[in-house]
PDB file of C-alpha atoms in Angstrom:
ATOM      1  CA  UNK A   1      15.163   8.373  39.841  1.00  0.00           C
ATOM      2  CA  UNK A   2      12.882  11.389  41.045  1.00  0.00           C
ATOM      3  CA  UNK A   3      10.984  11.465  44.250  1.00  0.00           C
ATOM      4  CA  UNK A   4       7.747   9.696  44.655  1.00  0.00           C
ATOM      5  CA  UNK A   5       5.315   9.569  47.071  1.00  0.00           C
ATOM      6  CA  UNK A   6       2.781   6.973  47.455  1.00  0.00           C
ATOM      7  CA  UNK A   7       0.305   8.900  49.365  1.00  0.00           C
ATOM      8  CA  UNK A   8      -1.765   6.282  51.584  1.00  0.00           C
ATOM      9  CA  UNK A   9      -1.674   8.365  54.280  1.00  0.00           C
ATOM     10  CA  UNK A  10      -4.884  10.226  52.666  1.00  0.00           C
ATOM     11  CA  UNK A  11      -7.475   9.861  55.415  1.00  0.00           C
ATOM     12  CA  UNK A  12      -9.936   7.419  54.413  1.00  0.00           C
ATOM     13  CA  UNK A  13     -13.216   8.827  52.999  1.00  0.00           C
ATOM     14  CA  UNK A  14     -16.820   7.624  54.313  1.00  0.00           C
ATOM     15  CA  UNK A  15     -19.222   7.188  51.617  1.00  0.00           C
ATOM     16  CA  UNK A  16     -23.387   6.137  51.636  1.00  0.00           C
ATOM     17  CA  UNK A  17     -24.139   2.659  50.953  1.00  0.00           C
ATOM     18  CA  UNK A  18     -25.253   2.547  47.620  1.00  0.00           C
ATOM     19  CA  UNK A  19     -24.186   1.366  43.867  1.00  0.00           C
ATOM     20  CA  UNK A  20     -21.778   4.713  43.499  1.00  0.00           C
ATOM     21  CA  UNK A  21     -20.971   8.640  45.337  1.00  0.00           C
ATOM     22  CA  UNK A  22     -19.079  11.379  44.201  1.00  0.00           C
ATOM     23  CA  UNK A  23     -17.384  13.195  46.297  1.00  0.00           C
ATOM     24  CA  UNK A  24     -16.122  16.534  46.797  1.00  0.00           C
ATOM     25  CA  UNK A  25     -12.832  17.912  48.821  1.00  0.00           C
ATOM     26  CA  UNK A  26      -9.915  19.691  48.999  1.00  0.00           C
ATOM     27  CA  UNK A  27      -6.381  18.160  48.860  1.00  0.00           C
ATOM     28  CA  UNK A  28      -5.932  17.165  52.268  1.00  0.00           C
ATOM     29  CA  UNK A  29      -1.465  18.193  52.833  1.00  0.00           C
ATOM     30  CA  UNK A  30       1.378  18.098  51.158  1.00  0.00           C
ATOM     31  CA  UNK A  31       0.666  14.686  49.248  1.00  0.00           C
ATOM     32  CA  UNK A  32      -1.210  15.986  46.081  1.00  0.00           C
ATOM     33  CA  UNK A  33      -0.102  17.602  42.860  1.00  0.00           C
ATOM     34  CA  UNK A  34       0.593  21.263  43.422  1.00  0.00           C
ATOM     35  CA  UNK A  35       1.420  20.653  46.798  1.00  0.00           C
ATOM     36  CA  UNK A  36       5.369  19.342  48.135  1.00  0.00           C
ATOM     37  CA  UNK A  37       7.389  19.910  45.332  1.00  0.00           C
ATOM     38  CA  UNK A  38       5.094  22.495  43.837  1.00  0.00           C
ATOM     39  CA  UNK A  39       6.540  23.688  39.883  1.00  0.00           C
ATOM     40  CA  UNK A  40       7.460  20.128  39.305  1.00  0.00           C
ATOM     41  CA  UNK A  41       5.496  18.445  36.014  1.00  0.00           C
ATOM     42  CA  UNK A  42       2.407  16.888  37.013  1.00  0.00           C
ATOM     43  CA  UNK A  43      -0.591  15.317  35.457  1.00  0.00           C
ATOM     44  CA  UNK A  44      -3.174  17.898  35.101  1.00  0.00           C
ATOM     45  CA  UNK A  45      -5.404  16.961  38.069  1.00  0.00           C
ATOM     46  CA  UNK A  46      -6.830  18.589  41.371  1.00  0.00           C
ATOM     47  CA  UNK A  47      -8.661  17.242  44.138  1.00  0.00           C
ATOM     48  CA  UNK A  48     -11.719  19.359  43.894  1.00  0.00           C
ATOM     49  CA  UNK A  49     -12.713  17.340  40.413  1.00  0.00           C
ATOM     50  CA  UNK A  50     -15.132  14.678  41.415  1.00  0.00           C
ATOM     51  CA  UNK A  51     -14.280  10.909  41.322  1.00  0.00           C
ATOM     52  CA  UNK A  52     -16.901   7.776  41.401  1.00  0.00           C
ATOM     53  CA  UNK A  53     -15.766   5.537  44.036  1.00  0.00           C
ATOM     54  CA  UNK A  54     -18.453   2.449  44.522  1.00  0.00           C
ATOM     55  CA  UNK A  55     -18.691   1.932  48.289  1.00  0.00           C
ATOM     56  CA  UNK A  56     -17.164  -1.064  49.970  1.00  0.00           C
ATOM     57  CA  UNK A  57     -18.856  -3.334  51.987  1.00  0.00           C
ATOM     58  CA  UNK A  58     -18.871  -1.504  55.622  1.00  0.00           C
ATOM     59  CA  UNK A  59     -19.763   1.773  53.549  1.00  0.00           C
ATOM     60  CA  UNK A  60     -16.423   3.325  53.409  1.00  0.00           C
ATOM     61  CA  UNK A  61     -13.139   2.962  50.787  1.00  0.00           C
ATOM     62  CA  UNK A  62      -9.542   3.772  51.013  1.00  0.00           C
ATOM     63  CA  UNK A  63      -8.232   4.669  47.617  1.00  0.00           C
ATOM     64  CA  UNK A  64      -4.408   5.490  46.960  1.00  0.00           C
ATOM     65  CA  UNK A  65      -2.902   8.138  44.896  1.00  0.00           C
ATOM     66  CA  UNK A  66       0.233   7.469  43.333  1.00  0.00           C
ATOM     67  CA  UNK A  67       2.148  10.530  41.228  1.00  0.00           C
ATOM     68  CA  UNK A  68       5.149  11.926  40.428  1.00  0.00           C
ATOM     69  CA  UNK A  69       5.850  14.378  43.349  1.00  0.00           C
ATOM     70  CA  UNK A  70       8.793  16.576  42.050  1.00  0.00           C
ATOM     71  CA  UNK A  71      11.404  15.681  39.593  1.00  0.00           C
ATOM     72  CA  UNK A  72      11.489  15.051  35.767  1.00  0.00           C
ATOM     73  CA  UNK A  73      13.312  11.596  35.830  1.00  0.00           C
ATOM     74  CA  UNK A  74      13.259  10.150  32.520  1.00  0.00           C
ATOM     75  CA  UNK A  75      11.453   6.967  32.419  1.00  0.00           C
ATOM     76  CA  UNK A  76      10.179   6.979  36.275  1.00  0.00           C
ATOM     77  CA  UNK A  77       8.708   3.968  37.724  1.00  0.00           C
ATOM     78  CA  UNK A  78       4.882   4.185  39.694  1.00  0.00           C
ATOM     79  CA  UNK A  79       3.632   1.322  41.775  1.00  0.00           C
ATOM     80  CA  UNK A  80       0.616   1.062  43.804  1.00  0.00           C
ATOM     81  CA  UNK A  81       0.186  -1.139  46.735  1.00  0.00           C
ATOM     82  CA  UNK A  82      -2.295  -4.185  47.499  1.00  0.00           C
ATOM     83  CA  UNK A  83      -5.459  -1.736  47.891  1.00  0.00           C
ATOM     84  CA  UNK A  84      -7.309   0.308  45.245  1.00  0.00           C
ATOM     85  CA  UNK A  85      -4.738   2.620  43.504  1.00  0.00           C
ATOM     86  CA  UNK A  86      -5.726   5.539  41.191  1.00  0.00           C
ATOM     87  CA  UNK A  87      -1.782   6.163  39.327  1.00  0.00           C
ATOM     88  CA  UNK A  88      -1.482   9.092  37.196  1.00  0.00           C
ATOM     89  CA  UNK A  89       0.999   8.676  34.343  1.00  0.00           C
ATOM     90  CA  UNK A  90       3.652  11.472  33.650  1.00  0.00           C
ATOM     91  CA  UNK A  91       4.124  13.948  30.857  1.00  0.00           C
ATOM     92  CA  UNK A  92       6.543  11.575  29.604  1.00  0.00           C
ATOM     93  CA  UNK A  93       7.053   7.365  28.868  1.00  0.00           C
ATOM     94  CA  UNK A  94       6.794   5.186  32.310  1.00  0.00           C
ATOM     95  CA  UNK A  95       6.305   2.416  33.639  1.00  0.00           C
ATOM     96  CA  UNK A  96       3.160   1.951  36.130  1.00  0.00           C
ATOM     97  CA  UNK A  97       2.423  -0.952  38.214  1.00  0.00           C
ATOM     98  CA  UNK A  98      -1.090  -1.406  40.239  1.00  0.00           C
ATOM     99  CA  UNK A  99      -0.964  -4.128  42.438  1.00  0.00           C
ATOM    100  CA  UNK A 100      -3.796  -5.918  43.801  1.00  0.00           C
ATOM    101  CA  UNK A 101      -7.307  -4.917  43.651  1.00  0.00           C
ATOM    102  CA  UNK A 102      -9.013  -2.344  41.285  1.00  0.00           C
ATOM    103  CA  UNK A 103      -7.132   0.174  39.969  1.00  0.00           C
ATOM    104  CA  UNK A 104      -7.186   3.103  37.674  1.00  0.00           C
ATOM    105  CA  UNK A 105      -4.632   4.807  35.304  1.00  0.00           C
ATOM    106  CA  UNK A 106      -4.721   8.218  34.649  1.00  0.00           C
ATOM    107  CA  UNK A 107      -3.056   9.299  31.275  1.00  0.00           C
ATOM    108  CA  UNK A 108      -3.265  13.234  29.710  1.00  0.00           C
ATOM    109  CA  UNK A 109      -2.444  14.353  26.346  1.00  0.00           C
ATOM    110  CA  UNK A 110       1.286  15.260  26.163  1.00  0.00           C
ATOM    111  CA  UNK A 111       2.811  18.421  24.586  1.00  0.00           C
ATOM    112  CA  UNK A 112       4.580  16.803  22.146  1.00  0.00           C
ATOM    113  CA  UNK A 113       6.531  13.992  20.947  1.00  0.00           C
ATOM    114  CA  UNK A 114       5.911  10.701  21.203  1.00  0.00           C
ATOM    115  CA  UNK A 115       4.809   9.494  24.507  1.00  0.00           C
ATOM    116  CA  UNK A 116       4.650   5.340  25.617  1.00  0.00           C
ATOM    117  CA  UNK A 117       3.032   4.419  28.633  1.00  0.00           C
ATOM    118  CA  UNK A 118       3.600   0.874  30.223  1.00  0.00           C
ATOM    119  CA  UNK A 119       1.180  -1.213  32.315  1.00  0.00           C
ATOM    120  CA  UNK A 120       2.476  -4.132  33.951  1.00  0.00           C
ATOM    121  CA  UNK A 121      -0.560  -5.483  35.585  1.00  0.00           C
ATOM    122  CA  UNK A 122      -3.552  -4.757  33.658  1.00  0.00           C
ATOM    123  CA  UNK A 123      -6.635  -6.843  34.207  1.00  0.00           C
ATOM    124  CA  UNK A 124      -9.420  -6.619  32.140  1.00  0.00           C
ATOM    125  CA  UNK A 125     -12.272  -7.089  34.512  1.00  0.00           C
ATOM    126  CA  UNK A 126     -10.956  -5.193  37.368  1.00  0.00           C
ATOM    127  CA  UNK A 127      -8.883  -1.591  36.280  1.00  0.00           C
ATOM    128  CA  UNK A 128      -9.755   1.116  34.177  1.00  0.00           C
ATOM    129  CA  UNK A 129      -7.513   3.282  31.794  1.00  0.00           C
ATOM    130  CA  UNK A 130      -8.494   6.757  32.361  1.00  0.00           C
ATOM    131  CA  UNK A 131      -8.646   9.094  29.068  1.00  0.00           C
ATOM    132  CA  UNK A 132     -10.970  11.793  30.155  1.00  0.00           C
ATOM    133  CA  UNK A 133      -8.169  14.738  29.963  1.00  0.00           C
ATOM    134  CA  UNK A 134      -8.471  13.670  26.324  1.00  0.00           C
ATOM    135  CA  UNK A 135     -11.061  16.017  24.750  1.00  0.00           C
ATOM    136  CA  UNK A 136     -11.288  14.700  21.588  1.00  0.00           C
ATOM    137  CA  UNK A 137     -11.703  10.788  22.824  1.00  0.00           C
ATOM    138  CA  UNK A 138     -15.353  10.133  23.533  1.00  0.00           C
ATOM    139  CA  UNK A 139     -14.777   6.421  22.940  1.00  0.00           C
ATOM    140  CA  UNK A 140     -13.491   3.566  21.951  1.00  0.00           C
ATOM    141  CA  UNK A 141     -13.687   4.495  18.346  1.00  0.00           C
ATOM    142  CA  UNK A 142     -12.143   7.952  18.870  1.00  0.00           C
ATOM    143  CA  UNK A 143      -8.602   5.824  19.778  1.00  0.00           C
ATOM    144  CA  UNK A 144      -6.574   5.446  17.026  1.00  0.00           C
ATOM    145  CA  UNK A 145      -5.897   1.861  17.413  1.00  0.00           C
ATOM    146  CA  UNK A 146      -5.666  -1.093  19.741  1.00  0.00           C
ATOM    147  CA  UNK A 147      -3.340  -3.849  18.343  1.00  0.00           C
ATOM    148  CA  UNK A 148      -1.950  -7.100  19.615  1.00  0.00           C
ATOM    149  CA  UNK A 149       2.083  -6.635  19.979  1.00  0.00           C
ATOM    150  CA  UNK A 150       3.180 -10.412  20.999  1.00  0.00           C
ATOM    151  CA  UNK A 151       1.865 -10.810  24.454  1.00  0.00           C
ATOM    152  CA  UNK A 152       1.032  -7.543  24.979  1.00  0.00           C
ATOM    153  CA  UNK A 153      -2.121  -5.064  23.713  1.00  0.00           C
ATOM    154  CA  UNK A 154      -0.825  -1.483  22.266  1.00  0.00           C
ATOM    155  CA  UNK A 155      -3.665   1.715  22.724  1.00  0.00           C
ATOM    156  CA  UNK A 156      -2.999   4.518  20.277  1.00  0.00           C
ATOM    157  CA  UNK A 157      -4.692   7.207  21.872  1.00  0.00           C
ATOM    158  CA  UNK A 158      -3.432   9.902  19.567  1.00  0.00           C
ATOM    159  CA  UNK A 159      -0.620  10.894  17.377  1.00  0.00           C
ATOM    160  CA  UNK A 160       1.748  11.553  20.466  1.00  0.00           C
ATOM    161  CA  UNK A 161       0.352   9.061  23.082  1.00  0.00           C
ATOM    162  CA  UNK A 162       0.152   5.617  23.561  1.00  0.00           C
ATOM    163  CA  UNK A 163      -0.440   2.815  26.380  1.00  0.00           C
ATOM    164  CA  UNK A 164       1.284  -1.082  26.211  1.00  0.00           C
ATOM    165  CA  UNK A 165      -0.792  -3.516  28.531  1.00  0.00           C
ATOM    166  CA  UNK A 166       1.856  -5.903  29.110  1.00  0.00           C
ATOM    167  CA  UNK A 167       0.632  -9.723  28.810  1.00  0.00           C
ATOM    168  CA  UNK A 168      -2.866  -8.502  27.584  1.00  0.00           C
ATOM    169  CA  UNK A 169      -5.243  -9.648  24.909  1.00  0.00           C
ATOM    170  CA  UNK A 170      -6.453  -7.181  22.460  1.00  0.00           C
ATOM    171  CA  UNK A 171      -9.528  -9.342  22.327  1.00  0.00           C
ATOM    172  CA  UNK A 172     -10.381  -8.726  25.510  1.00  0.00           C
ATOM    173  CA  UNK A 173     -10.027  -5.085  25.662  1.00  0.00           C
ATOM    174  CA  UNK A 174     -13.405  -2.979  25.886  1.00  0.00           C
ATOM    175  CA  UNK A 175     -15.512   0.074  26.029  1.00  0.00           C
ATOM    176  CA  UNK A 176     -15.700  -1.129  29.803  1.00  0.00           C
ATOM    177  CA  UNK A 177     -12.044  -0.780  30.477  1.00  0.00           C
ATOM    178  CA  UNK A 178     -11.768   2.940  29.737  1.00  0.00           C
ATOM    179  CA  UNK A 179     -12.729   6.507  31.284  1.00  0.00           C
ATOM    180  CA  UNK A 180     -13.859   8.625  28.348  1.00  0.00           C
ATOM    181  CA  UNK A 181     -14.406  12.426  28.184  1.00  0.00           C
ATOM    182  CA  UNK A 182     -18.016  13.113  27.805  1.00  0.00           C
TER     183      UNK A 182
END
């Protein structure tokens, strides 16, 4: 297995109360694609692009950032921890695990051949799937499919790329539950 690097050591971000914020910053050390391990495949994805993060209670959030760091292991493994976790899938098929709380899944179009993401812990009301480095998927309908596959839900994104929600309804997948280019 390659090296990863669950990068909770990201200082934690004060934000205005309010419904939503985007901010704007640089990648704060080594823990960011591009930085430790620079050259290695990672999702297409800088800090300077600007995220919505709702503000918590007290006015301030901690999100995580969990990526491939350097390597090309086949089949790696990503898991977030009990707080909000933003994942970022890799050029090729993995397996990526949330945890507790929201959290978002960050998928790009691969380069070619057949690519098959795996969530373990989807939940519909809480995390998002992330398609917005897709720029021909404005919405739901731009997917190719979404189709029950025993107890799990399969997204077709595209010819090349797809997304199993282990132990998820395709009824209860949504507009809601995705990040679309606009």
């Amino acid at each position: 297995m390659g090296t990863f690097r669950r990068c909770s050591g990201w200082p934690s971000r004060t934000r205005p109360a309010g419904p939503s914020h985007r901010s704007r910053g640089a990648s704060p050390g080594p823990c960011r694609p591009g930085g430790a391990g620079a050259g290695a495949k990672t999702p297409a994805w800088t800090a300077s692009r600007p995220r919505s993060c709702a503000s918590g209670p007290s006015g301030s959030d901690t999100v995580n950032f969990v990526f491939q760091q350097a390597g090309n292991s086949p089949n790696p493994t990503l898991v977030g921890g009990s707080g909000k976790d933003v994942i970022f899938g890799t050029e090729g098929s993995d397996t990526l695990t949330g945890g507790a709380s929201h959290d978002q899944f960050v998928f790009g179009p691969t380069s070619g051949g057949l690519v098959q993401h795996t969530v373990t812990d989807f939940e519909t009301p809480l995390d998002k799937i992330d398609l917005r480095e897709f720029d021909s998927v404005h919405s739901i309908g731009d997917l190719t499919g979404i189709q029950q596959q025993g107890s799990d839900t399969l997204i077709t994104i595209d010819a090349n790329d797809k997304v199993l929600l282990q132990n998820v309804q395709a009824t209860s997948i949504h507009a809601s539950n995705f990040l679309f280019h606009v």
